[in-house]
XYZ file of C-alpha atoms in Angstrom:
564
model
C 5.185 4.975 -41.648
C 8.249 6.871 -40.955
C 11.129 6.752 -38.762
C 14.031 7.963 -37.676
C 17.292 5.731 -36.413
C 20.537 7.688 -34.816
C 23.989 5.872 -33.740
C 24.843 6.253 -30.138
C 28.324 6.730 -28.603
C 27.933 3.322 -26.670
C 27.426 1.094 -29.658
C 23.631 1.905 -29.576
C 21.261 2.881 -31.488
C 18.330 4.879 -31.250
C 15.181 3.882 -33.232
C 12.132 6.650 -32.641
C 9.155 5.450 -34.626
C 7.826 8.434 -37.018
C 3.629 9.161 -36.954
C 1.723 7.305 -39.297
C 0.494 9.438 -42.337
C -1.888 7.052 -43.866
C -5.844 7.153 -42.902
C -6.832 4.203 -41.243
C -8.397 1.647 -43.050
C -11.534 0.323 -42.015
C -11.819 -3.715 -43.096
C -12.844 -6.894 -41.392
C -9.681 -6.618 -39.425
C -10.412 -3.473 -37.834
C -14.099 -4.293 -36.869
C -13.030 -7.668 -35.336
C -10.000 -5.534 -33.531
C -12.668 -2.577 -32.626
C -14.684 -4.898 -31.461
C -12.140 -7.145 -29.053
C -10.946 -4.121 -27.494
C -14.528 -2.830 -26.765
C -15.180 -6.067 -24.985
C -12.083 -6.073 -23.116
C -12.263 -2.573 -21.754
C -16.218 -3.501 -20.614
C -15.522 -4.094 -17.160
C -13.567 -0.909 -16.470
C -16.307 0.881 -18.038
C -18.688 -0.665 -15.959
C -17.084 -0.344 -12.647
C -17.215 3.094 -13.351
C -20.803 3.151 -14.341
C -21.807 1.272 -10.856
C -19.537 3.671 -9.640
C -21.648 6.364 -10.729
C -24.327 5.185 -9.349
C -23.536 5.093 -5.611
C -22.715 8.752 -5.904
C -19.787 10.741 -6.331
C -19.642 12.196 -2.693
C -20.406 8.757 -1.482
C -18.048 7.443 -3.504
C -15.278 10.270 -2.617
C -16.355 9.308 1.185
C -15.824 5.783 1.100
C -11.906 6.519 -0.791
C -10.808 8.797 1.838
C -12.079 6.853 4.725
C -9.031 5.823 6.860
C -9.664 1.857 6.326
C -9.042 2.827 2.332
C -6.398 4.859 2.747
C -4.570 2.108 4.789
C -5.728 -0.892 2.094
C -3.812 1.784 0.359
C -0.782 1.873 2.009
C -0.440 -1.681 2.818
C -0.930 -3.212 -0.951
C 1.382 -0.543 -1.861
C 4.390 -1.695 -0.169
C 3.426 -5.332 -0.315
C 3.925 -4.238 -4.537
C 6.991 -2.824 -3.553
C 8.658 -5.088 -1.482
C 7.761 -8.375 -3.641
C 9.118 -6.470 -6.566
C 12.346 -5.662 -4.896
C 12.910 -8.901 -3.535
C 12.489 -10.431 -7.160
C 15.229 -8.527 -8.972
C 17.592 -9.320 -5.892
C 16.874 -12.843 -6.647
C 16.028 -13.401 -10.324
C 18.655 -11.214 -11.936
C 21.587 -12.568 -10.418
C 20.190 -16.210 -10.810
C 19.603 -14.954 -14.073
C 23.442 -14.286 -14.608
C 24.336 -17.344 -12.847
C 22.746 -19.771 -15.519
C 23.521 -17.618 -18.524
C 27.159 -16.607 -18.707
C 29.105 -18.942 -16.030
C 30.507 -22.348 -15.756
C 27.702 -22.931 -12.784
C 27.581 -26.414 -13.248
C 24.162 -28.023 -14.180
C 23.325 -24.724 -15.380
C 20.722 -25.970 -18.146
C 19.239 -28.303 -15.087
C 18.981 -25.137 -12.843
C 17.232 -23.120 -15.743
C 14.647 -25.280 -15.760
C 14.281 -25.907 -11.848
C 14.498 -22.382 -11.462
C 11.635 -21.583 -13.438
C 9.623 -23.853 -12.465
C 8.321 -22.569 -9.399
C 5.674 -19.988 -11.686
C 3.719 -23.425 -12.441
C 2.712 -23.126 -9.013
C 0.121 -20.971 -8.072
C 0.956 -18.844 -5.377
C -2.621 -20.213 -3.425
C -1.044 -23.257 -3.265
C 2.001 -22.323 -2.228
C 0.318 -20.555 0.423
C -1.394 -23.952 1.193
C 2.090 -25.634 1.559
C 3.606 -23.043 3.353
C 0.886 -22.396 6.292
C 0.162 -25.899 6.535
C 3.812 -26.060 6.771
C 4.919 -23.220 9.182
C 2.043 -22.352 10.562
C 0.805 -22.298 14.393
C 0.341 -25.900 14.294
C 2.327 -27.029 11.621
C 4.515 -30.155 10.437
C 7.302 -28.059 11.661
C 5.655 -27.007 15.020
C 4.753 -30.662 15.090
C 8.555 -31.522 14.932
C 9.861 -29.045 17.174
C 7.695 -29.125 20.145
C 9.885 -32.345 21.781
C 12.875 -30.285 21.622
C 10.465 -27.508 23.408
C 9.760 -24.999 20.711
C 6.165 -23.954 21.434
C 5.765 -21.621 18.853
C 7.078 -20.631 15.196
C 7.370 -17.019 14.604
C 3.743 -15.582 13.288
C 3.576 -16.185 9.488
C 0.561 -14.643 8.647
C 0.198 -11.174 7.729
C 2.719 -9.294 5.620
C 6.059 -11.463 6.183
C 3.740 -14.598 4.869
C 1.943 -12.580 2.073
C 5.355 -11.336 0.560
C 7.480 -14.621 1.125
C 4.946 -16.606 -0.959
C 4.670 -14.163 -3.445
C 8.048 -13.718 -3.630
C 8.848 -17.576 -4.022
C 6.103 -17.635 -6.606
C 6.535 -14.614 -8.998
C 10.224 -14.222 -9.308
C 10.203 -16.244 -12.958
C 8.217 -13.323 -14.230
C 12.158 -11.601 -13.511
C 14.365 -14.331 -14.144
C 12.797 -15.174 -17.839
C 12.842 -11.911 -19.656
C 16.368 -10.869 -18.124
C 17.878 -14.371 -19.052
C 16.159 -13.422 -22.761
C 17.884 -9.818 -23.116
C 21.688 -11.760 -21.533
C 21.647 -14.164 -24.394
C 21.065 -11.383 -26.784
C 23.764 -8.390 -25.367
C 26.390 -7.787 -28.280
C 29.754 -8.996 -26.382
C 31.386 -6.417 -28.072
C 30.181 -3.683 -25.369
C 31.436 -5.820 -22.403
C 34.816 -6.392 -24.458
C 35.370 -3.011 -24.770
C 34.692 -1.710 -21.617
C 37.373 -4.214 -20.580
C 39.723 -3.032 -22.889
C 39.145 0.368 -21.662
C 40.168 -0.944 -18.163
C 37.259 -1.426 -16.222
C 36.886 -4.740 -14.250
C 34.404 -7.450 -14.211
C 32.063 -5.371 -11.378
C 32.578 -2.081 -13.157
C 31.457 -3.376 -16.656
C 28.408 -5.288 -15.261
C 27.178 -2.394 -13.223
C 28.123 0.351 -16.247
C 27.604 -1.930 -19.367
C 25.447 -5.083 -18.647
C 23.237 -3.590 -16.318
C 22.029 -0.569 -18.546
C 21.091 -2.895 -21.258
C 19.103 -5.139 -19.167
C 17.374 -2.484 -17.637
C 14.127 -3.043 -20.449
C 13.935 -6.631 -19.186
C 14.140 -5.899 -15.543
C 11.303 -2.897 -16.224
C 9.417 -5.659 -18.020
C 9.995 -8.474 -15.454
C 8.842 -5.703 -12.237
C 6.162 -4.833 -14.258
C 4.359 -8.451 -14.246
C 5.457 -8.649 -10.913
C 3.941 -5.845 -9.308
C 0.862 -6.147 -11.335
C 0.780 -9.511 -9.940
C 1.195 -8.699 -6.552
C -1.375 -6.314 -6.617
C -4.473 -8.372 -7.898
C -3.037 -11.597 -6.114
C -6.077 -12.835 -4.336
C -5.056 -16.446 -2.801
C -2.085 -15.985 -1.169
C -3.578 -12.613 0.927
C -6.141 -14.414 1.387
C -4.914 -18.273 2.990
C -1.768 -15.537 4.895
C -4.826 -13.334 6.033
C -2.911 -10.086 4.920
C -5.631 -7.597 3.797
C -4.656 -5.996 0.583
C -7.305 -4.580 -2.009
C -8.380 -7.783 -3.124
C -9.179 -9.442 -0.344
C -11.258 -6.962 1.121
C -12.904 -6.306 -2.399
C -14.087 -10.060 -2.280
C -15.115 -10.527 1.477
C -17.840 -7.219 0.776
C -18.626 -8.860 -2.341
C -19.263 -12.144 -0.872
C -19.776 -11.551 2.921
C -20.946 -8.086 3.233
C -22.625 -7.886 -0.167
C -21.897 -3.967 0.146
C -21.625 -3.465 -3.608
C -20.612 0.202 -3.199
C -17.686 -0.103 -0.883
C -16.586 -2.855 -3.252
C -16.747 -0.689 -6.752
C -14.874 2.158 -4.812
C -12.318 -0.031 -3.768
C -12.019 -1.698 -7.013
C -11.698 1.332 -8.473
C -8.671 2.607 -6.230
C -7.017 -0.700 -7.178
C -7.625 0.394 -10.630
C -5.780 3.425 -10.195
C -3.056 2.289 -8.330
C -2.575 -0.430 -11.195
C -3.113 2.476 -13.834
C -0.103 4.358 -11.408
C 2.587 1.341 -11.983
C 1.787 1.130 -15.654
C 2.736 4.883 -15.825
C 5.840 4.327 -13.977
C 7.002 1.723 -15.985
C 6.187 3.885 -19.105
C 7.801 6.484 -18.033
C 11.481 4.596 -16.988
C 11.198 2.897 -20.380
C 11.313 5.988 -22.761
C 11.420 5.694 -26.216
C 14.478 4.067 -26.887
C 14.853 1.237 -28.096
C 18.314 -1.090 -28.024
C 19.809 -3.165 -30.697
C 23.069 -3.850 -32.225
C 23.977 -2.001 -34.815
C 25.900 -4.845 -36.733
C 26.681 -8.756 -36.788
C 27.856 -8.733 -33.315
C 24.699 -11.313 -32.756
C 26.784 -14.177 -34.315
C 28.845 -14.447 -31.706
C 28.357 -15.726 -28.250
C 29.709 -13.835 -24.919
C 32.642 -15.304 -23.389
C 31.618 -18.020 -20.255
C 32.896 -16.200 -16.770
C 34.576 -19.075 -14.718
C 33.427 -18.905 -11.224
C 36.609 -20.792 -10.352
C 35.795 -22.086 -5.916
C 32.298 -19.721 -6.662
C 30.921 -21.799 -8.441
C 30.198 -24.595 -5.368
C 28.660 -21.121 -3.449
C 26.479 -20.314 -6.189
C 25.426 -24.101 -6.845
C 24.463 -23.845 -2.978
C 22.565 -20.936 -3.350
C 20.237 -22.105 -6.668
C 20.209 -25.239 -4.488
C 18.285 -23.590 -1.050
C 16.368 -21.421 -3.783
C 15.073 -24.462 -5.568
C 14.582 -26.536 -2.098
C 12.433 -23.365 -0.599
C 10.528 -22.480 -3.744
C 9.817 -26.352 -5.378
C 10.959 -29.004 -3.537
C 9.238 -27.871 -0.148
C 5.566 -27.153 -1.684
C 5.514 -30.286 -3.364
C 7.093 -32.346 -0.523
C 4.307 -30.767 2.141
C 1.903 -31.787 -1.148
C 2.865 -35.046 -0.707
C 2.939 -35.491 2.812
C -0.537 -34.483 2.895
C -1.632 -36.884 0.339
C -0.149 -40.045 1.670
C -1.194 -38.453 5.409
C -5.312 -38.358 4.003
C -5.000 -42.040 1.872
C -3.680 -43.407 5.486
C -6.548 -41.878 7.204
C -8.822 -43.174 4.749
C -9.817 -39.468 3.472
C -11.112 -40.064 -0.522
C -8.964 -38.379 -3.162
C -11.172 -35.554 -4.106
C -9.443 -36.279 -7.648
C -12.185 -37.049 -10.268
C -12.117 -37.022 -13.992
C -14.814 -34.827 -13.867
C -13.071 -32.240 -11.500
C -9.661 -32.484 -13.688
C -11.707 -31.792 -16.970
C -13.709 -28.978 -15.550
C -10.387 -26.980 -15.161
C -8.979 -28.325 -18.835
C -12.002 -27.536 -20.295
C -12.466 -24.462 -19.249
C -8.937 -23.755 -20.073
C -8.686 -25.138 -23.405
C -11.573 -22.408 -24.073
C -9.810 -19.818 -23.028
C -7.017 -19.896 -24.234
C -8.606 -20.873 -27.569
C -10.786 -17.608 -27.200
C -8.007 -15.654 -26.433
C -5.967 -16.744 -29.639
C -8.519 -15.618 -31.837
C -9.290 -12.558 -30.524
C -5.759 -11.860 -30.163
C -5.022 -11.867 -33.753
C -7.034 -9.192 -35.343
C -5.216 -7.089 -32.227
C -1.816 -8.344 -33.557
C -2.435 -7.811 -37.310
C -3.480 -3.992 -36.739
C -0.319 -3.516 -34.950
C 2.372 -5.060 -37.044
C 0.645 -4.438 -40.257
C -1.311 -1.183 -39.971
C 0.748 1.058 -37.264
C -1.317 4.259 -35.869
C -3.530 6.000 -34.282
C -6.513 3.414 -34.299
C -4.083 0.791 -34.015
C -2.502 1.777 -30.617
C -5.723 3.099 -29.442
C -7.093 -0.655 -30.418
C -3.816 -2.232 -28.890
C -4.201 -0.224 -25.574
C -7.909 -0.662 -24.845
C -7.006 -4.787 -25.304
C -4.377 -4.209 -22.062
C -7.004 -2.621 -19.836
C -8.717 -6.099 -18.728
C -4.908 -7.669 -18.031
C -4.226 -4.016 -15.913
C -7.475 -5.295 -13.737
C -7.310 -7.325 -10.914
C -9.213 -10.825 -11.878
C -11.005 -10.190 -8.672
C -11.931 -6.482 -10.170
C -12.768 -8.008 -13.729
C -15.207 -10.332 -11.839
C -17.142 -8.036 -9.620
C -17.436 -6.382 -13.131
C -18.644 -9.048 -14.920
C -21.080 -10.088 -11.755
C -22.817 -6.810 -12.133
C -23.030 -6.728 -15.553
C -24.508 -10.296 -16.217
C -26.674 -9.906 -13.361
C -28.141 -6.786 -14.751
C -28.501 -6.893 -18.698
C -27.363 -10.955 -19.901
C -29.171 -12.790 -16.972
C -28.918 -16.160 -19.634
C -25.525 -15.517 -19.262
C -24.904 -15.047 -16.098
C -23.030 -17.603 -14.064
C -22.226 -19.343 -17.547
C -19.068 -21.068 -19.137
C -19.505 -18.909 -21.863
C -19.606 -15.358 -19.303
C -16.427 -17.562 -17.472
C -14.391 -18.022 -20.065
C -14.817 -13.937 -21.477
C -13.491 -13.091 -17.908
C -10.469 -15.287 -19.109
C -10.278 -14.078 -22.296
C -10.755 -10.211 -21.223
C -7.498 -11.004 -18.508
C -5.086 -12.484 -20.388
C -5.821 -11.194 -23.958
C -2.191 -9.236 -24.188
C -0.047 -12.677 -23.090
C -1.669 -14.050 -26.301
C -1.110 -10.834 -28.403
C 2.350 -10.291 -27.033
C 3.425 -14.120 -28.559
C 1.564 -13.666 -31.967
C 2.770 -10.478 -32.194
C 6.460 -10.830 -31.641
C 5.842 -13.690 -34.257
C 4.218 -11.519 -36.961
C 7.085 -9.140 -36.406
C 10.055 -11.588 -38.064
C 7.406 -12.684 -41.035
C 7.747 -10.158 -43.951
C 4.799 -8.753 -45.445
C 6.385 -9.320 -48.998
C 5.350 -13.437 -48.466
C 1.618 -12.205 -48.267
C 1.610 -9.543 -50.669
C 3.198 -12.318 -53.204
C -0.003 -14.402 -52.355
C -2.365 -11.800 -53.267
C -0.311 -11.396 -56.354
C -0.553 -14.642 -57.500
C -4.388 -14.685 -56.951
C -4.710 -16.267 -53.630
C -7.184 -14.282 -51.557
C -7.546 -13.138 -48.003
C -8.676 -15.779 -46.544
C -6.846 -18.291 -48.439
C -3.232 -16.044 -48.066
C -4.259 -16.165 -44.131
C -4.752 -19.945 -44.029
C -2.022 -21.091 -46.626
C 0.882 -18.210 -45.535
C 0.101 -16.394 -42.075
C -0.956 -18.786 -40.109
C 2.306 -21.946 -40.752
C 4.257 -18.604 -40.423
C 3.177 -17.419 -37.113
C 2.378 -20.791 -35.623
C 5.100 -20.650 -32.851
C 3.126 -17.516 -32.030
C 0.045 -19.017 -31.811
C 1.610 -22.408 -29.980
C 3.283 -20.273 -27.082
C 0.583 -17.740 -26.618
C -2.520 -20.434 -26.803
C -0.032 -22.608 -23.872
C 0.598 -19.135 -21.194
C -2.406 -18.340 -21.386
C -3.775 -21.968 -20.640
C -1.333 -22.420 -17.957
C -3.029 -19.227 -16.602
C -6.209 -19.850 -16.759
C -5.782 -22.945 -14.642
C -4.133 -21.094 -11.615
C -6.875 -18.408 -11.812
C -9.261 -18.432 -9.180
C -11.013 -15.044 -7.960
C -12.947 -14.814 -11.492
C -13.694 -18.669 -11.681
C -14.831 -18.511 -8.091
C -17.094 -15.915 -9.076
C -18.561 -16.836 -12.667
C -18.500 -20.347 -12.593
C -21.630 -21.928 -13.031
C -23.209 -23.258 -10.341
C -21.918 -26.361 -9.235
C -19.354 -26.376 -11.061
C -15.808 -26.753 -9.644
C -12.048 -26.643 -10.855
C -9.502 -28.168 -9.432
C -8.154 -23.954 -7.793
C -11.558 -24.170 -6.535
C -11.303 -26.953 -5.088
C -7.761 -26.395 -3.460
C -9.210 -23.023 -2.309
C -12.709 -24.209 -1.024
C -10.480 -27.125 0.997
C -7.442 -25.028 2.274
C -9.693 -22.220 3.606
C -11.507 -24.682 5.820
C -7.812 -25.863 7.039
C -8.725 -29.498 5.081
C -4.638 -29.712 4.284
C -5.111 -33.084 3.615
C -8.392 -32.680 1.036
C -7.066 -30.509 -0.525
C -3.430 -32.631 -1.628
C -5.103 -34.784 -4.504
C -6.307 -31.222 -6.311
C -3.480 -29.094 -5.520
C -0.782 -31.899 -7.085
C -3.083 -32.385 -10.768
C -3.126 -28.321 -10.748
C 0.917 -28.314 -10.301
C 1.145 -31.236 -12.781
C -0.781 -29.602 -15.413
C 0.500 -25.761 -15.167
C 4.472 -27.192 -15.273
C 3.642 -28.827 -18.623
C 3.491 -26.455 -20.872
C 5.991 -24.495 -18.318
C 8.347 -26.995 -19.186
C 7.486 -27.242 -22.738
C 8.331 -23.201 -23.070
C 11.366 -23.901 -21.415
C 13.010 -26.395 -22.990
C 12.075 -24.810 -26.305
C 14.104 -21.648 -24.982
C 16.790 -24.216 -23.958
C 17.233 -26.245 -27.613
C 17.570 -22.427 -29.053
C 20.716 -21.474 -26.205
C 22.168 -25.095 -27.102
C 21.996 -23.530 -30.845
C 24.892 -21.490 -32.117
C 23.281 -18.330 -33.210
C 24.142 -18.436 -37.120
C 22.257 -22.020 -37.330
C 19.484 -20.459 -35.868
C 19.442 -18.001 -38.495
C 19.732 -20.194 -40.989
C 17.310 -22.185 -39.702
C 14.373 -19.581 -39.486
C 15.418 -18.285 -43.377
C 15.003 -22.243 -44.193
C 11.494 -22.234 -42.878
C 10.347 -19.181 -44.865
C 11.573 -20.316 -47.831
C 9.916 -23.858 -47.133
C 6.850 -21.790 -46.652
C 6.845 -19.525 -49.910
C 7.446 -22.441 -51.967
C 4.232 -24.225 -50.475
């Protein structure tokens, strides 16, 4: 593996990865990795077989029929405007809790994020229930002679919730790439002159720009296969058209061609975001990382900006789990049961646990053939594991519906076809972690194993794995906290009888059972923010860390593990 690194005007640097002369190696590794990215790209290969089989002209038909084309239009700017409206939120807040005096700062980090533990149907839940024609606030205003709220369904509703909800996918990865910005750059364009405004928008804002690409990414992807927040707001994007034919209709050929548009208009934002990212890549080019950028004192601003996180934090947390609450004590006065069983709670941990389990291990033969063997195979291996987490879950499970219907009938409507769907959708958030950790372990700690007559397996148990464990340990928790919020593929492939507690939020809210569905929707937000705020405060014990101890501290644990 070659490459090529060139010094930048700016401070930069330039780091172009060279091609790969080596002949890939074919080993347990690559069969496990061949064979995880086969299975994950199955259900976009068989969405184009069913595809197929209604007929091309059908098919072309049904895509240029004028109720497509405006599905089209409409989930395209719901995409666009959610995205927008996260960056004007996250990366200021972002700013706000990273390099000011904004008191409680560490306390708003965590409230701030918070909000992506809740899944965007039940924030829908809250927020109809809530605002809605006859809502708690209706309820409130109708003595003062307010008759009706402004209409929330539709597209304000659909891109308020997902707004609330999917910011964090912004604020995380920028507040990442502002702890790491070499201080030097800022410093300088001061010295050169330019004022606080003109260095952010020239200096700070450049460098970010990968995170905010990142952050919009998730975002718009999310938007787009979002099914139950269109769905509880009655907005009709893709998705909830795809699963009303599916369900209602059962008109499986509309459904394939419109899963298939959504494919391609998910394939069209992954090409955008390529294309804006490049191939550069930006580090520092010396020691600039032991130091710490200089704290920005908000002086009066800083009571402004403490009101703003505040009505952020009130809107996004504190008024879905209030209108949660309400509910709850509202059904246990009426005498309405709890809904809340052990059975119910462990039917969404189980199922879960097992996918995020079976995501881990497929994940790591993907990681290993990246880090360790870059190249052709390797990326084509890498990129065929991204195609399921490119689908919509809904898309994935009309997929998966067709194909266990048709050739694994035992399978069908199992745990085990369940938690593939999982597996096949959030694969990359468990390859991205291990991967990132496999990247700061050098390969000379596993070559010394072999050396001293250790063998694969036993170098893989004794060295990889302690090494990588943070890895493992953040990708195994996102994609558990995932897994419980999904619900288009686990209202799909679950076996029969069989209910979660999104199911159960869903199956209530849909029916306008507010307070049914209070008991469920509370355990779901309880268990997603735990390993939220696990992640969190992790990040936050690392800021409270100057960076030189944590430097020393991750050569310590090496060491510890090479003497072991």
């Amino acid at each position: 593996m070659t490459s090529l690194t060139t010094d930048r005007d700016d401070g930069t640097s330039v780091h172009r990865p060279g091609p790969s002369s080596r002949p890939a190696r074919i080993d347990v590794v690559t069969v496990l990795g061949l064979l995880v990215a086969v299975g994950a790209a199955l259900p976009l290969a068989f969405l184009l077989v069913r595809a197929r089989e209604v007929g091309w002209s059908r098919s072309l038909e049904i895509a240029t029929s004028d109720r497509a084309l405006e599905l089209l239009v409409d989930t395209t700017l719901l995409a666009v405007a959610v995205t927008a409206a996260c960056l004007v939120i996250a990366v200021p807040l972002a700013w706000l809790t990273v390099r000011t005096d904004l008191p409680g700062r560490r306390a708003w980090t965590v409230l701030s994020a918070l909000p992506l533990a809740i899944p965007t149907y039940v924030g829908g839940y809250t927020f109809v229930s809530a605002l809605g024609p006859r809502g708690l606030v209706q309820g409130w205003l109708e003595p003062l002679g307010v008759d009706r709220l402004p209409e929330i369904y539709g597209f304000p509703g659909a891109w308020m919730v997902l707004t609330l909800f999917s910011y964090p996918y912004v604020l995380l990865p920028v507040r990442a790439a502002l702890r790491r910005l070499d201080p030097s750059l800022e410093e300088a364009s001061r010295t050169l002159g330019h004022g606080r405004l003109s260095t952010f928008v020239r200096v700070v804002v450049p460098q970010l720009r990968p995170a905010m690409t990142s952050g919009a990414l998730l975002v718009a992807l999310y938007a787009l296969s979002d099914f139950g927040a269109v769905a509880l707001l009655r907005f009709d994007s893709f998705t909830r058209v795809i699963f009303v034919q599916q369900r209602v209709s059962f008109d499986v050929s509309i459904a394939a061609v419109y899963g298939l548009m959504l494919v391609a208009l998910t394939v069209a934002v992954l090409g955008l975001e390529q294309w804006t990212r490049g191939r550069e890549q930006y580090h520092r080019l010396h020691g600039g990382g032991a130091r710490l950028a200089r704290t920005v004192h908000l002086g009066p601003w800083r009571w402004v900006a403490v009101a703003a996180c505040a009505v952020l934090v009130l809107v996004a947390l504190v008024l879905p789990l209030g209108v949660i609450v309400y509910w709850l004590q509202r059904g246990m006065s009426a005498g309405e049961p709890l809904r809340l069983t052990t059975d119910l709670v462990w039917g969404s941990v189980r199922a879960s646990a097992l996918g995020a389990l079976g995501a881990v291990v497929a994940a790591w033969p993907i990681a290993t053939l990246s880090v360790r063997r870059p190249g052709r195979l390797s990326r084509l291996v890498e990129r065929l594991s991204w195609s399921g987490y490119a689908l919509p879950g809904v898309v994935v499970a009309l997929s998966l519906v067709y194909f266990g219907a048709r050739y694994l009938p035992a399978l069908y409507q199992t745990m085990w076809m369940l938690v593939f769907a999982y597996v096949v959708l959030f694969l990359p958030q468990a390859v991205g972690a291990i991967r990132s950790s496999m990247l700061q372990v050098t390969p000379s700690l596993e070559e010394a194993s072999r050396l001293l007559g250790a063998g694969p397996f036993e170098t893989f148990r004794r060295i990889s794995v302690p090494l990588v464990r943070p890895g493992l340990t953040a990708g195994g928790m996102l994609v558990f906290l995932t897994c419980m919020k999904e619900l288009p593929a686990t209202l799909l492939l679950a076996p029969t009888g069989y209910s979660t507690l999104a199911t159960q939020v869903y199956n209530a809210t849909v029916e306008a059972f507010f307070a049914r569905a209070a008991a469920p929707a509370l355990a779901l937000v309880v268990l997603a923010a735990l390993p939220m705020a696990v992640l969190v405060l992790r990040e936050n014990e690392r800021e409270l860390r100057p960076p030189t101890a944590q430097a020393e501290e991750e050569t310590a644990e090496v060491g510890e593990s090479v003497v072991r």
